[in-house]
mmCIF file of C-alpha atoms and ligand atoms in Angstrom:
data_model
loop_
_atom_site.group_PDB
_atom_site.id
_atom_site.type_symbol
_atom_site.label_atom_id
_atom_site.label_comp_id
_atom_site.label_asym_id
_atom_site.label_seq_id
_atom_site.Cartn_x
_atom_site.Cartn_y
_atom_site.Cartn_z
ATOM 1 C CA GLU C 1 -136.750 26.883 191.465
ATOM 2 C CA LYS C 2 -134.686 24.997 194.003
ATOM 3 C CA ASN C 3 -137.861 24.130 195.837
ATOM 4 C CA GLU C 4 -139.556 23.236 192.631
ATOM 5 C CA LEU C 5 -136.789 20.759 191.805
ATOM 6 C CA THR C 6 -136.582 19.324 195.293
ATOM 7 C CA SER C 7 -140.379 18.586 195.415
ATOM 8 C CA PHE C 8 -140.433 17.323 191.929
ATOM 9 C CA PHE C 9 -137.640 14.687 192.553
ATOM 10 C CA GLU C 10 -139.166 13.775 195.943
ATOM 11 C CA GLU C 11 -142.498 13.016 194.289
ATOM 12 C CA LYS C 12 -140.857 11.219 191.333
ATOM 13 C CA ASN C 13 -138.808 9.041 193.657
ATOM 14 C CA LYS C 14 -141.806 8.331 195.830
ATOM 15 C CA GLU C 15 -143.624 7.017 192.692
ATOM 16 C CA LYS C 16 -140.705 4.980 191.684
ATOM 17 C CA ALA C 17 -140.410 3.350 195.121
ATOM 18 C CA ALA C 18 -144.015 2.180 194.889
ATOM 19 C CA LEU C 19 -143.364 0.239 191.560
ATOM 20 C CA SER C 20 -142.182 -3.344 191.246
ATOM 21 C CA ASN C 21 -138.491 -3.956 191.108
ATOM 22 C CA ARG C 22 -138.170 -6.587 188.410
ATOM 23 C CA PHE C 23 -134.581 -7.407 187.320
ATOM 24 C CA LYS C 24 -133.208 -5.267 190.297
ATOM 25 C CA GLY C 25 -129.401 -5.745 190.531
ATOM 26 C CA ILE C 26 -129.340 -8.650 188.162
ATOM 27 C CA ALA C 27 -126.329 -7.235 186.240
ATOM 28 C CA LYS C 28 -124.455 -5.988 189.303
ATOM 29 C CA GLY C 29 -120.666 -6.408 188.832
ATOM 30 C CA LYS C 30 -120.914 -7.092 185.029
ATOM 31 C CA ASN C 31 -119.241 -4.925 182.440
ATOM 32 C CA LEU C 32 -121.433 -2.406 180.663
ATOM 33 C CA ILE C 33 -121.097 -2.263 176.830
ATOM 34 C CA ILE C 34 -123.332 0.317 175.063
ATOM 35 C CA VAL C 35 -123.469 0.573 171.318
ATOM 36 C CA GLN C 36 -125.145 3.633 169.939
ATOM 37 C CA MET C 37 -125.762 2.971 166.282
ATOM 38 C CA GLU C 38 -125.889 5.678 163.740
ATOM 39 C CA ALA C 39 -129.325 6.478 162.246
ATOM 40 C CA LEU C 40 -130.649 2.963 163.001
ATOM 41 C CA GLN C 41 -134.452 3.162 162.796
ATOM 42 C CA HIS C 42 -136.863 0.712 164.248
ATOM 43 C CA PHE C 43 -138.596 -0.395 161.093
ATOM 44 C CA VAL C 44 -135.593 -2.283 159.754
ATOM 45 C CA ILE C 45 -135.801 -4.804 162.563
ATOM 46 C CA ASN C 46 -137.354 -8.193 161.566
ATOM 47 C CA SER C 47 -137.976 -6.576 158.110
ATOM 48 C CA LYS C 48 -137.210 -8.286 154.791
ATOM 49 C CA MET C 49 -136.469 -6.970 151.415
ATOM 50 C CA ASN C 50 -136.643 -9.284 148.410
ATOM 51 C CA GLY C 51 -136.731 -12.184 150.786
ATOM 52 C CA ARG C 52 -133.681 -11.269 152.739
ATOM 53 C CA GLU C 53 -133.504 -9.857 156.348
ATOM 54 C CA ILE C 54 -132.083 -6.358 156.371
ATOM 55 C CA THR C 55 -130.503 -6.779 159.846
ATOM 56 C CA PRO C 56 -130.115 -10.587 160.480
ATOM 57 C CA ASN C 57 -127.656 -10.070 163.353
ATOM 58 C CA LEU C 58 -129.844 -7.641 165.220
ATOM 59 C CA ASN C 59 -132.878 -9.856 164.616
ATOM 60 C CA LYS C 60 -131.014 -12.732 166.201
ATOM 61 C CA LEU C 61 -129.960 -10.612 169.214
ATOM 62 C CA VAL C 62 -133.613 -9.322 169.628
ATOM 63 C CA LYS C 63 -134.716 -12.924 170.331
ATOM 64 C CA GLU C 64 -132.091 -13.198 173.079
ATOM 65 C CA SER C 65 -132.650 -9.741 174.561
ATOM 66 C CA LEU C 66 -135.128 -7.499 176.279
ATOM 67 C CA TYR C 67 -136.343 -5.758 173.162
ATOM 68 C CA PHE C 68 -138.171 -2.488 173.413
ATOM 69 C CA ASP C 69 -140.137 -1.836 170.285
ATOM 70 C CA ASN C 70 -141.907 1.446 171.164
ATOM 71 C CA ILE C 71 -139.012 3.805 171.785
ATOM 72 C CA TYR C 72 -139.430 7.289 170.336
ATOM 73 C CA VAL C 73 -136.523 9.447 169.252
ATOM 74 C CA GLN C 74 -136.141 12.440 171.550
ATOM 75 C CA VAL C 75 -133.106 14.124 170.095
ATOM 76 C CA ALA C 76 -133.246 17.877 169.199
ATOM 77 C CA GLY C 77 -130.621 20.377 168.004
ATOM 78 C CA GLY C 78 -127.713 18.180 169.188
ATOM 79 C CA ASN C 79 -128.747 15.186 167.059
ATOM 80 C CA THR C 80 -126.196 12.324 167.770
ATOM 81 C CA SER C 81 -124.771 14.136 170.751
ATOM 82 C CA ASP C 82 -128.299 14.488 172.272
ATOM 83 C CA ALA C 83 -128.722 10.681 172.195
ATOM 84 C CA GLU C 84 -125.461 10.282 173.926
ATOM 85 C CA PHE C 85 -126.429 12.989 176.495
ATOM 86 C CA MET C 86 -129.822 11.437 177.328
ATOM 87 C CA THR C 87 -128.325 7.923 177.649
ATOM 88 C CA ASN C 88 -125.583 9.024 180.107
ATOM 89 C CA THR C 89 -127.515 11.576 182.115
ATOM 90 C CA SER C 90 -131.230 10.891 181.743
ATOM 91 C CA LEU C 91 -131.881 14.553 181.150
ATOM 92 C CA TYR C 92 -133.592 16.065 177.996
ATOM 93 C CA PRO C 93 -131.712 17.848 175.218
ATOM 94 C CA ALA C 94 -131.362 21.589 175.448
ATOM 95 C CA LYS C 95 -134.292 23.685 174.507
ATOM 96 C CA GLU C 96 -132.167 25.440 171.826
ATOM 97 C CA GLY C 97 -128.795 24.412 170.307
ATOM 98 C CA ALA C 98 -126.904 21.409 171.777
ATOM 99 C CA ALA C 99 -126.335 20.658 175.448
ATOM 100 C CA TYR C 100 -122.841 19.279 174.404
ATOM 101 C CA PHE C 101 -121.891 22.842 173.392
ATOM 102 C CA ARG C 102 -123.970 25.018 175.675
ATOM 103 C CA PHE C 103 -123.648 23.171 179.045
ATOM 104 C CA ALA C 104 -120.327 21.386 178.900
ATOM 105 C CA THR C 105 -119.108 22.652 182.203
ATOM 106 C CA ASN C 106 -122.158 21.679 184.172
ATOM 107 C CA GLU C 107 -122.263 19.125 186.968
ATOM 108 C CA TYR C 108 -124.115 15.929 185.940
ATOM 109 C CA ASN C 109 -125.098 12.652 187.557
ATOM 110 C CA THR C 110 -123.925 10.114 185.034
ATOM 111 C CA ILE C 111 -123.414 6.463 184.345
ATOM 112 C CA PRO C 112 -119.627 6.715 184.243
ATOM 113 C CA LYS C 113 -119.652 8.551 187.589
ATOM 114 C CA GLU C 114 -121.882 6.034 189.209
ATOM 115 C CA LEU C 115 -119.845 3.132 187.969
ATOM 116 C CA LYS C 116 -116.610 4.841 189.015
ATOM 117 C CA LYS C 117 -117.844 4.547 192.606
ATOM 118 C CA GLU C 118 -117.869 0.766 192.043
ATOM 119 C CA GLY C 119 -114.317 0.736 190.675
ATOM 120 C CA TYR C 120 -115.125 0.614 186.963
ATOM 121 C CA ASN C 121 -113.059 2.240 184.193
ATOM 122 C CA SER C 122 -115.030 4.001 181.459
ATOM 123 C CA TYR C 123 -114.276 4.586 177.843
ATOM 124 C CA ALA C 124 -116.081 6.569 175.152
ATOM 125 C CA LEU C 125 -115.082 5.357 171.713
ATOM 126 C CA HIS C 126 -115.781 7.084 168.456
ATOM 127 C CA ALA C 127 -113.658 7.142 165.256
ATOM 128 C CA TYR C 128 -114.124 10.776 164.443
ATOM 129 C CA GLY C 129 -112.435 14.071 165.266
ATOM 130 C CA PRO C 130 -112.636 14.630 169.068
ATOM 131 C CA ALA C 131 -113.725 18.226 168.774
ATOM 132 C CA PHE C 132 -116.937 17.299 166.740
ATOM 133 C CA TRP C 133 -119.965 17.992 168.962
ATOM 134 C CA ASN C 134 -117.515 19.353 171.604
ATOM 135 C CA ARG C 135 -117.048 15.785 172.742
ATOM 136 C CA THR C 136 -113.598 16.349 174.344
ATOM 137 C CA GLU C 137 -115.066 18.877 176.750
ATOM 138 C CA MET C 138 -118.364 17.231 177.397
ATOM 139 C CA TYR C 139 -116.861 13.763 178.025
ATOM 140 C CA LYS C 140 -114.996 15.328 180.958
ATOM 141 C CA ALA C 141 -118.276 16.626 182.368
ATOM 142 C CA ILE C 142 -119.884 13.103 181.875
ATOM 143 C CA GLY C 143 -116.870 11.604 183.567
ATOM 144 C CA PHE C 144 -115.454 9.253 181.020
ATOM 145 C CA ASP C 145 -111.933 8.241 182.061
ATOM 146 C CA THR C 146 -110.783 7.800 178.511
ATOM 147 C CA PHE C 147 -111.932 9.194 175.139
ATOM 148 C CA ILE C 148 -110.632 7.179 172.147
ATOM 149 C CA SER C 149 -111.179 9.238 168.965
ATOM 150 C CA SER C 150 -109.978 9.259 165.383
ATOM 151 C CA ASN C 151 -106.603 10.383 166.718
ATOM 152 C CA ASP C 152 -106.170 6.941 168.162
ATOM 153 C CA TYR C 153 -107.371 4.665 165.313
ATOM 154 C CA VAL C 154 -105.456 3.545 162.271
ATOM 155 C CA MET C 155 -107.608 4.733 159.254
ATOM 156 C CA ASP C 156 -107.192 1.366 157.512
ATOM 157 C CA GLU C 157 -110.679 1.004 155.917
ATOM 158 C CA TYR C 158 -113.105 3.712 154.722
ATOM 159 C CA ILE C 159 -116.824 2.768 154.601
ATOM 160 C CA GLY C 160 -119.843 4.932 154.906
ATOM 161 C CA TRP C 161 -120.485 8.646 155.360
ATOM 162 C CA GLY C 162 -119.549 9.488 151.749
ATOM 163 C CA GLY C 163 -116.652 7.080 152.024
ATOM 164 C CA TRP C 164 -114.243 8.975 154.210
ATOM 165 C CA ALA C 165 -115.034 7.611 157.689
ATOM 166 C CA LEU C 166 -113.472 4.578 159.379
ATOM 167 C CA SER C 167 -115.632 1.516 158.831
ATOM 168 C CA ASP C 168 -117.632 0.146 161.779
ATOM 169 C CA ASP C 169 -115.744 -3.148 161.238
ATOM 170 C CA SER C 170 -112.328 -1.617 161.756
ATOM 171 C CA PHE C 171 -113.722 0.593 164.559
ATOM 172 C CA PHE C 172 -115.032 -2.331 166.585
ATOM 173 C CA ARG C 173 -111.969 -4.418 165.965
ATOM 174 C CA GLN C 174 -109.465 -1.717 167.038
ATOM 175 C CA SER C 175 -111.632 -0.546 169.915
ATOM 176 C CA LEU C 176 -111.509 -3.954 171.557
ATOM 177 C CA GLU C 177 -107.668 -3.739 171.605
ATOM 178 C CA LYS C 178 -107.872 -0.511 173.479
ATOM 179 C CA ILE C 179 -109.918 -1.418 176.496
ATOM 180 C CA ASP C 180 -108.477 -3.041 179.494
ATOM 181 C CA VAL C 181 -110.815 -5.990 179.872
ATOM 182 C CA THR C 182 -109.060 -7.359 182.904
ATOM 183 C CA LYS C 183 -110.880 -4.729 185.077
ATOM 184 C CA PRO C 184 -114.537 -4.037 185.281
ATOM 185 C CA PHE C 185 -115.392 -1.536 182.501
ATOM 186 C CA TYR C 186 -118.054 0.595 180.839
ATOM 187 C CA SER C 187 -117.461 1.147 177.172
ATOM 188 C CA PHE C 188 -119.600 3.461 175.114
ATOM 189 C CA PHE C 189 -119.254 2.721 171.371
ATOM 190 C CA ILE C 190 -120.524 5.399 168.898
ATOM 191 C CA THR C 191 -120.746 3.965 165.309
ATOM 192 C CA LEU C 192 -120.596 5.921 162.097
ATOM 193 C CA SER C 193 -121.168 3.668 158.991
ATOM 194 C CA GLY C 194 -124.956 4.364 158.992
ATOM 195 C CA HIS C 195 -124.448 8.121 158.693
ATOM 196 C CA HIS C 196 -126.201 9.890 155.843
ATOM 197 C CA PRO C 197 -125.930 10.469 152.825
ATOM 198 C CA TYR C 198 -125.341 6.706 152.367
ATOM 199 C CA SER C 199 -123.968 7.481 148.885
ATOM 200 C CA TYR C 200 -120.925 5.255 149.580
ATOM 201 C CA PHE C 201 -123.203 2.321 149.127
ATOM 202 C CA GLU C 202 -124.769 3.567 145.866
ATOM 203 C CA ASP C 203 -122.774 1.380 143.534
ATOM 204 C CA LYS C 204 -122.090 -1.485 145.949
ATOM 205 C CA GLN C 205 -123.868 -4.766 145.493
ATOM 206 C CA THR C 206 -123.719 -5.794 149.146
ATOM 207 C CA PHE C 207 -127.485 -6.209 149.590
ATOM 208 C CA ASP C 208 -130.150 -6.571 146.909
ATOM 209 C CA VAL C 209 -132.548 -3.611 147.293
ATOM 210 C CA GLY C 210 -134.269 -4.392 143.985
ATOM 211 C CA LYS C 211 -136.294 -1.506 142.662
ATOM 212 C CA TYR C 212 -134.848 0.739 145.323
ATOM 213 C CA ASP C 213 -131.381 0.490 143.851
ATOM 214 C CA ARG C 214 -129.629 3.961 143.612
ATOM 215 C CA THR C 215 -132.249 5.642 145.733
ATOM 216 C CA TYR C 216 -131.599 7.370 149.031
ATOM 217 C CA PHE C 217 -133.817 4.843 150.682
ATOM 218 C CA GLY C 218 -132.112 1.884 149.025
ATOM 219 C CA ASN C 219 -128.703 3.238 149.991
ATOM 220 C CA TYR C 220 -129.879 3.705 153.582
ATOM 221 C CA ILE C 221 -131.008 -0.012 153.635
ATOM 222 C CA LYS C 222 -127.545 -1.053 152.351
ATOM 223 C CA ALA C 223 -125.827 1.076 154.960
ATOM 224 C CA GLN C 224 -127.844 -0.445 157.838
ATOM 225 C CA ASN C 225 -127.262 -3.918 156.405
ATOM 226 C CA TYR C 226 -123.556 -3.290 156.480
ATOM 227 C CA ALA C 227 -123.725 -1.814 160.042
ATOM 228 C CA ASP C 228 -125.571 -4.896 161.115
ATOM 229 C CA ALA C 229 -122.987 -7.188 159.704
ATOM 230 C CA ALA C 230 -120.232 -5.310 161.474
ATOM 231 C CA LEU C 231 -122.153 -5.511 164.728
ATOM 232 C CA GLY C 232 -122.616 -9.230 164.177
ATOM 233 C CA ARG C 233 -118.794 -9.658 163.863
ATOM 234 C CA PHE C 234 -118.273 -7.567 166.964
ATOM 235 C CA ILE C 235 -120.708 -9.739 168.997
ATOM 236 C CA GLU C 236 -118.839 -12.868 167.718
ATOM 237 C CA ARG C 237 -115.613 -11.253 168.972
ATOM 238 C CA LEU C 238 -117.115 -10.511 172.390
ATOM 239 C CA LYS C 239 -118.096 -14.153 172.717
ATOM 240 C CA GLU C 240 -114.562 -15.283 171.725
ATOM 241 C CA MET C 241 -113.073 -12.974 174.406
ATOM 242 C CA GLY C 242 -115.485 -14.235 177.036
ATOM 243 C CA LEU C 243 -117.039 -10.830 177.392
ATOM 244 C CA TYR C 244 -120.540 -11.629 176.042
ATOM 245 C CA GLU C 245 -121.433 -13.695 179.061
ATOM 246 C CA ASN C 246 -120.004 -11.219 181.445
ATOM 247 C CA SER C 247 -121.518 -7.929 180.322
ATOM 248 C CA LEU C 248 -124.700 -6.045 180.090
ATOM 249 C CA ILE C 249 -125.029 -5.154 176.416
ATOM 250 C CA VAL C 250 -127.187 -2.202 175.404
ATOM 251 C CA ILE C 251 -127.808 -1.394 171.676
ATOM 252 C CA TYR C 252 -129.931 1.349 170.293
ATOM 253 C CA GLY C 253 -130.233 3.840 167.360
ATOM 254 C CA ASP C 254 -129.400 7.487 168.026
ATOM 255 C CA HIS C 255 -131.894 9.105 165.688
ATOM 256 C CA THR C 256 -133.778 8.526 162.421
ATOM 257 C CA GLY C 257 -132.028 8.430 159.081
ATOM 258 C CA LEU C 258 -134.875 9.105 156.656
ATOM 259 C CA PRO C 259 -136.249 12.602 156.805
ATOM 260 C CA LYS C 260 -139.760 13.465 155.586
ATOM 261 C CA THR C 261 -138.288 14.927 152.312
ATOM 262 C CA GLN C 262 -136.831 11.480 151.513
ATOM 263 C CA ALA C 263 -139.718 9.345 152.715
ATOM 264 C CA LYS C 264 -141.618 8.416 149.499
ATOM 265 C CA GLU C 265 -139.972 5.062 149.101
ATOM 266 C CA LEU C 266 -140.034 4.253 152.831
ATOM 267 C CA LEU C 267 -143.788 4.771 152.967
ATOM 268 C CA GLU C 268 -144.242 2.779 149.822
ATOM 269 C CA PHE C 269 -142.083 -0.067 151.130
ATOM 270 C CA LEU C 270 -144.029 -0.186 154.421
ATOM 271 C CA GLY C 271 -147.409 0.370 152.808
ATOM 272 C CA VAL C 272 -148.106 3.306 155.187
ATOM 273 C CA ASP C 273 -150.122 6.500 154.501
ATOM 274 C CA ASP C 274 -148.606 9.862 154.470
ATOM 275 C CA ASN C 275 -150.279 11.329 157.551
ATOM 276 C CA LYS C 276 -149.246 12.775 160.872
ATOM 277 C CA VAL C 277 -149.969 9.815 163.059
ATOM 278 C CA ASP C 278 -148.431 7.189 160.874
ATOM 279 C CA TRP C 279 -145.317 9.381 160.442
ATOM 280 C CA ILE C 280 -144.782 9.926 164.175
ATOM 281 C CA LYS C 281 -145.014 6.125 164.577
ATOM 282 C CA LEU C 282 -142.026 5.821 162.259
ATOM 283 C CA GLN C 283 -139.881 8.109 164.410
ATOM 284 C CA LYS C 284 -138.725 5.192 166.571
ATOM 285 C CA ILE C 285 -135.476 3.479 167.243
ATOM 286 C CA PRO C 286 -134.839 -0.113 168.387
ATOM 287 C CA LEU C 287 -133.537 -0.575 171.930
ATOM 288 C CA LEU C 288 -132.079 -3.950 173.021
ATOM 289 C CA ILE C 289 -130.696 -4.966 176.409
ATOM 290 C CA HIS C 290 -128.907 -8.245 176.575
ATOM 291 C CA CYS C 291 -128.245 -9.608 180.089
ATOM 292 C CA PRO C 292 -126.733 -13.086 180.549
ATOM 293 C CA GLY C 293 -129.347 -15.335 182.138
ATOM 294 C CA VAL C 294 -132.391 -13.201 181.130
ATOM 295 C CA LYS C 295 -134.635 -14.672 178.477
ATOM 296 C CA GLY C 296 -135.646 -12.763 175.379
ATOM 297 C CA GLU C 297 -138.812 -10.726 175.685
ATOM 298 C CA THR C 298 -140.409 -7.897 173.692
ATOM 299 C CA ILE C 299 -141.562 -4.951 175.803
ATOM 300 C CA SER C 300 -144.006 -2.633 174.142
ATOM 301 C CA THR C 301 -144.359 0.024 176.851
ATOM 302 C CA THR C 302 -143.888 3.432 175.274
ATOM 303 C CA GLY C 303 -140.698 5.184 176.159
ATOM 304 C CA GLY C 304 -137.786 7.251 174.963
ATOM 305 C CA GLN C 305 -134.020 7.491 174.966
ATOM 306 C CA VAL C 306 -134.093 9.246 178.314
ATOM 307 C CA ASP C 307 -135.321 5.980 179.861
ATOM 308 C CA ILE C 308 -132.141 3.992 179.074
ATOM 309 C CA PHE C 309 -130.225 5.235 182.254
ATOM 310 C CA PRO C 310 -132.835 4.257 184.796
ATOM 311 C CA MET C 311 -133.118 0.719 183.354
ATOM 312 C CA ILE C 312 -129.342 0.260 183.442
ATOM 313 C CA ALA C 313 -129.273 1.664 186.960
ATOM 314 C CA ASN C 314 -131.917 -0.789 188.176
ATOM 315 C CA MET C 315 -130.194 -3.779 186.549
ATOM 316 C CA MET C 316 -126.674 -2.827 187.658
ATOM 317 C CA GLY C 317 -127.891 -1.636 191.065
ATOM 318 C CA PHE C 318 -126.761 2.049 191.104
ATOM 319 C CA GLU C 319 -128.304 5.388 192.015
ATOM 320 C CA ASN C 320 -130.528 7.361 189.738
ATOM 321 C CA TYR C 321 -132.295 9.847 191.975
ATOM 322 C CA TYR C 322 -132.056 12.697 189.543
ATOM 323 C CA ALA C 323 -132.965 10.744 186.422
ATOM 324 C CA LEU C 324 -135.967 12.144 184.470
ATOM 325 C CA GLY C 325 -136.514 8.972 182.603
ATOM 326 C CA LYS C 326 -138.310 5.870 183.858
ATOM 327 C CA ASP C 327 -137.422 2.212 184.158
ATOM 328 C CA LEU C 328 -139.644 0.682 181.427
ATOM 329 C CA LEU C 329 -139.212 -2.728 183.055
ATOM 330 C CA ASN C 330 -141.087 -1.405 186.122
ATOM 331 C CA THR C 331 -143.494 1.114 184.702
ATOM 332 C CA GLU C 332 -147.209 0.803 184.630
ATOM 333 C CA LYS C 333 -147.977 3.503 182.058
ATOM 334 C CA GLY C 334 -145.560 4.305 179.257
ATOM 335 C CA TYR C 335 -145.085 7.668 177.604
ATOM 336 C CA ALA C 336 -142.453 9.714 175.813
ATOM 337 C CA VAL C 337 -142.058 13.499 175.772
ATOM 338 C CA LEU C 338 -140.453 15.020 172.624
ATOM 339 C CA ARG C 339 -138.390 18.160 172.840
ATOM 340 C CA ASN C 340 -140.980 20.201 170.957
ATOM 341 C CA GLY C 341 -143.541 19.385 173.769
ATOM 342 C CA SER C 342 -145.340 16.572 171.913
ATOM 343 C CA VAL C 343 -146.289 13.623 174.028
ATOM 344 C CA LEU C 344 -146.848 9.997 173.073
ATOM 345 C CA THR C 345 -148.441 7.347 175.251
ATOM 346 C CA ASP C 346 -149.477 3.742 174.614
ATOM 347 C CA ASP C 347 -152.850 5.222 173.385
ATOM 348 C CA TYR C 348 -152.529 8.753 172.104
ATOM 349 C CA TYR C 349 -150.344 11.326 170.438
ATOM 350 C CA TYR C 350 -150.436 14.949 171.551
ATOM 351 C CA CYS C 351 -149.059 16.927 168.712
ATOM 352 C CA SER C 352 -147.656 20.204 169.997
ATOM 353 C CA GLU C 353 -147.487 21.657 166.471
ATOM 354 C CA ASP C 354 -151.290 21.790 165.995
ATOM 355 C CA ASP C 355 -152.196 21.426 169.756
ATOM 356 C CA THR C 356 -154.293 18.341 168.964
ATOM 357 C CA VAL C 357 -154.714 14.911 170.562
ATOM 358 C CA TYR C 358 -154.934 11.914 168.172
ATOM 359 C CA ASP C 359 -155.898 8.344 168.869
ATOM 360 C CA LEU C 360 -152.672 6.461 168.136
ATOM 361 C CA ARG C 361 -154.535 3.481 166.543
ATOM 362 C CA SER C 362 -157.379 5.051 164.610
ATOM 363 C CA GLY C 363 -155.863 8.457 163.968
ATOM 364 C CA GLU C 364 -159.052 10.074 165.117
ATOM 365 C CA VAL C 365 -159.004 13.508 166.849
ATOM 366 C CA LEU C 366 -159.726 13.240 170.583
ATOM 367 C CA ASP C 367 -161.019 15.785 173.068
ATOM 368 C CA LYS C 368 -157.949 17.537 174.422
ATOM 369 C CA LYS C 369 -159.670 18.400 177.689
ATOM 370 C CA ASP C 370 -159.673 14.712 178.723
ATOM 371 C CA TYR C 371 -155.916 14.530 178.447
ATOM 372 C CA GLU C 372 -154.674 17.992 179.406
ATOM 373 C CA ASP C 373 -153.672 17.191 183.037
ATOM 374 C CA GLU C 374 -151.701 14.144 182.064
ATOM 375 C CA ILE C 375 -149.911 15.939 179.139
ATOM 376 C CA GLN C 376 -148.888 18.784 181.461
ATOM 377 C CA LYS C 377 -147.553 16.357 184.008
ATOM 378 C CA TYR C 378 -145.353 14.643 181.465
ATOM 379 C CA GLN C 379 -144.206 18.069 179.906
ATOM 380 C CA LYS C 380 -143.129 19.207 183.432
ATOM 381 C CA GLU C 381 -140.072 16.971 182.791
ATOM 382 C CA LEU C 382 -138.925 19.275 180.057
ATOM 383 C CA GLN C 383 -139.261 22.342 182.309
ATOM 384 C CA ILE C 384 -137.281 20.601 185.144
ATOM 385 C CA SER C 385 -134.617 19.556 182.641
ATOM 386 C CA ASP C 386 -134.307 23.138 181.353
ATOM 387 C CA ILE C 387 -133.828 24.443 184.907
ATOM 388 C CA ILE C 388 -131.116 21.821 185.585
ATOM 389 C CA LEU C 389 -129.245 22.740 182.441
ATOM 390 C CA GLU C 390 -129.601 26.502 182.372
ATOM 391 C CA LYS C 391 -128.960 26.961 186.168
ATOM 392 C CA ASP C 392 -126.355 24.165 186.542
ATOM 393 C CA ALA C 393 -128.827 23.036 189.181
ATOM 394 C CA LEU C 394 -127.479 19.563 190.083
ATOM 395 C CA ARG C 395 -124.249 21.171 191.330
ATOM 396 C CA LYS C 396 -126.323 23.400 193.548
ATOM 397 C CA LEU C 397 -128.722 20.728 194.796
ATOM 398 C CA LYS C 398 -125.845 18.727 196.008
HETATM 399 C C1 GP9 M 1 -119.990 12.559 164.150
HETATM 400 C C2 GP9 M 1 -121.206 11.817 164.333
HETATM 401 C C3 GP9 M 1 -122.358 12.300 163.581
HETATM 402 O O1 GP9 M 1 -118.984 12.480 165.094
HETATM 403 O O2 GP9 M 1 -121.496 11.604 165.731
HETATM 404 O O3 GP9 M 1 -123.200 13.188 164.190
HETATM 405 P P1 GP9 M 1 -124.588 13.529 163.573
HETATM 406 O O4 GP9 M 1 -124.214 14.378 162.249
HETATM 407 O O5 GP9 M 1 -125.313 12.220 163.170
HETATM 408 O O6 GP9 M 1 -125.357 14.379 164.599
#
């Protein structure tokens, strides 16, 4: 297995070296601010309901950012924690259970550790109990210097998640007081107001959802509209503090918020059929990277959450030899591998559940033989990730 890993990474890094290096080092020395937004799905971006934008602040940011509109959700049994894990390590979630519980004493190559070498302080900020998802332990393995949890916040405003979680507004406001902004920093914000069941918003008239009032879908839209407003106020505060122009800002959703069992109104709202191909295309999250001096652009190369680390590494100029993801700014052919073995590219969807390849545009069934080699090549990343997790292999490779 050691030989297998060594040759896999040699090959992968040879392929990487042959690609272009657009935006290389462009954010070197800047602060890194990552906001992982709870249950933020891709379809809300630039979408209107009853004439009003659902996420006006994100939409404004999209125009000024590198905006990736083809990013598939890759989380598995660890849900929110899997998204955190992929972002900070560029490894896949565990085959079973959650990596945060099962592999919290492993050695990892991570964003905080790479930035530590450059003298950065790193903070993980999340206004919930520190034991949830075993974060206290896992954040040590990821290498965060400081974990600011619900123990450190004043619970002065309850919004979202049934009405008993700290509001995103208060979370962002208090968080900014806890970071030493006089030194280079990486801060990883994990929001909460978009958490299901969204029932907190049921009787609130914060956003007109019309005929979807008092439905799961309507409450989801209100929750995301609130989360967007809180994010907008956070961005304004960053500007006032002079941090907006001095930071690389990355924003994305952690996973979907509308399961198949609650999708009737969503499909109706979007005018989408209830079929396998259209459903998988809804399993996407938005990803925005804002870098001072870089013009807004939409990038439609297919990717996943595992690709976030290599892009940040390229822009901030740090090492990512053992990353399983790819830099979508310098990739010729996009793809995303899901934890169940399904594969999506710019053109097709290999569904592992029925072992069938579908044309992503027409929905037609394609001849699997023509895609088999490529699918297996992409799926290899899951096998490599499993060896790394189950054998604590990065410790041994070093
Ligand atoms: C709790 C939060 C939610 O701390 O991260 O996790 P989830 O239930 O969405 O996986």
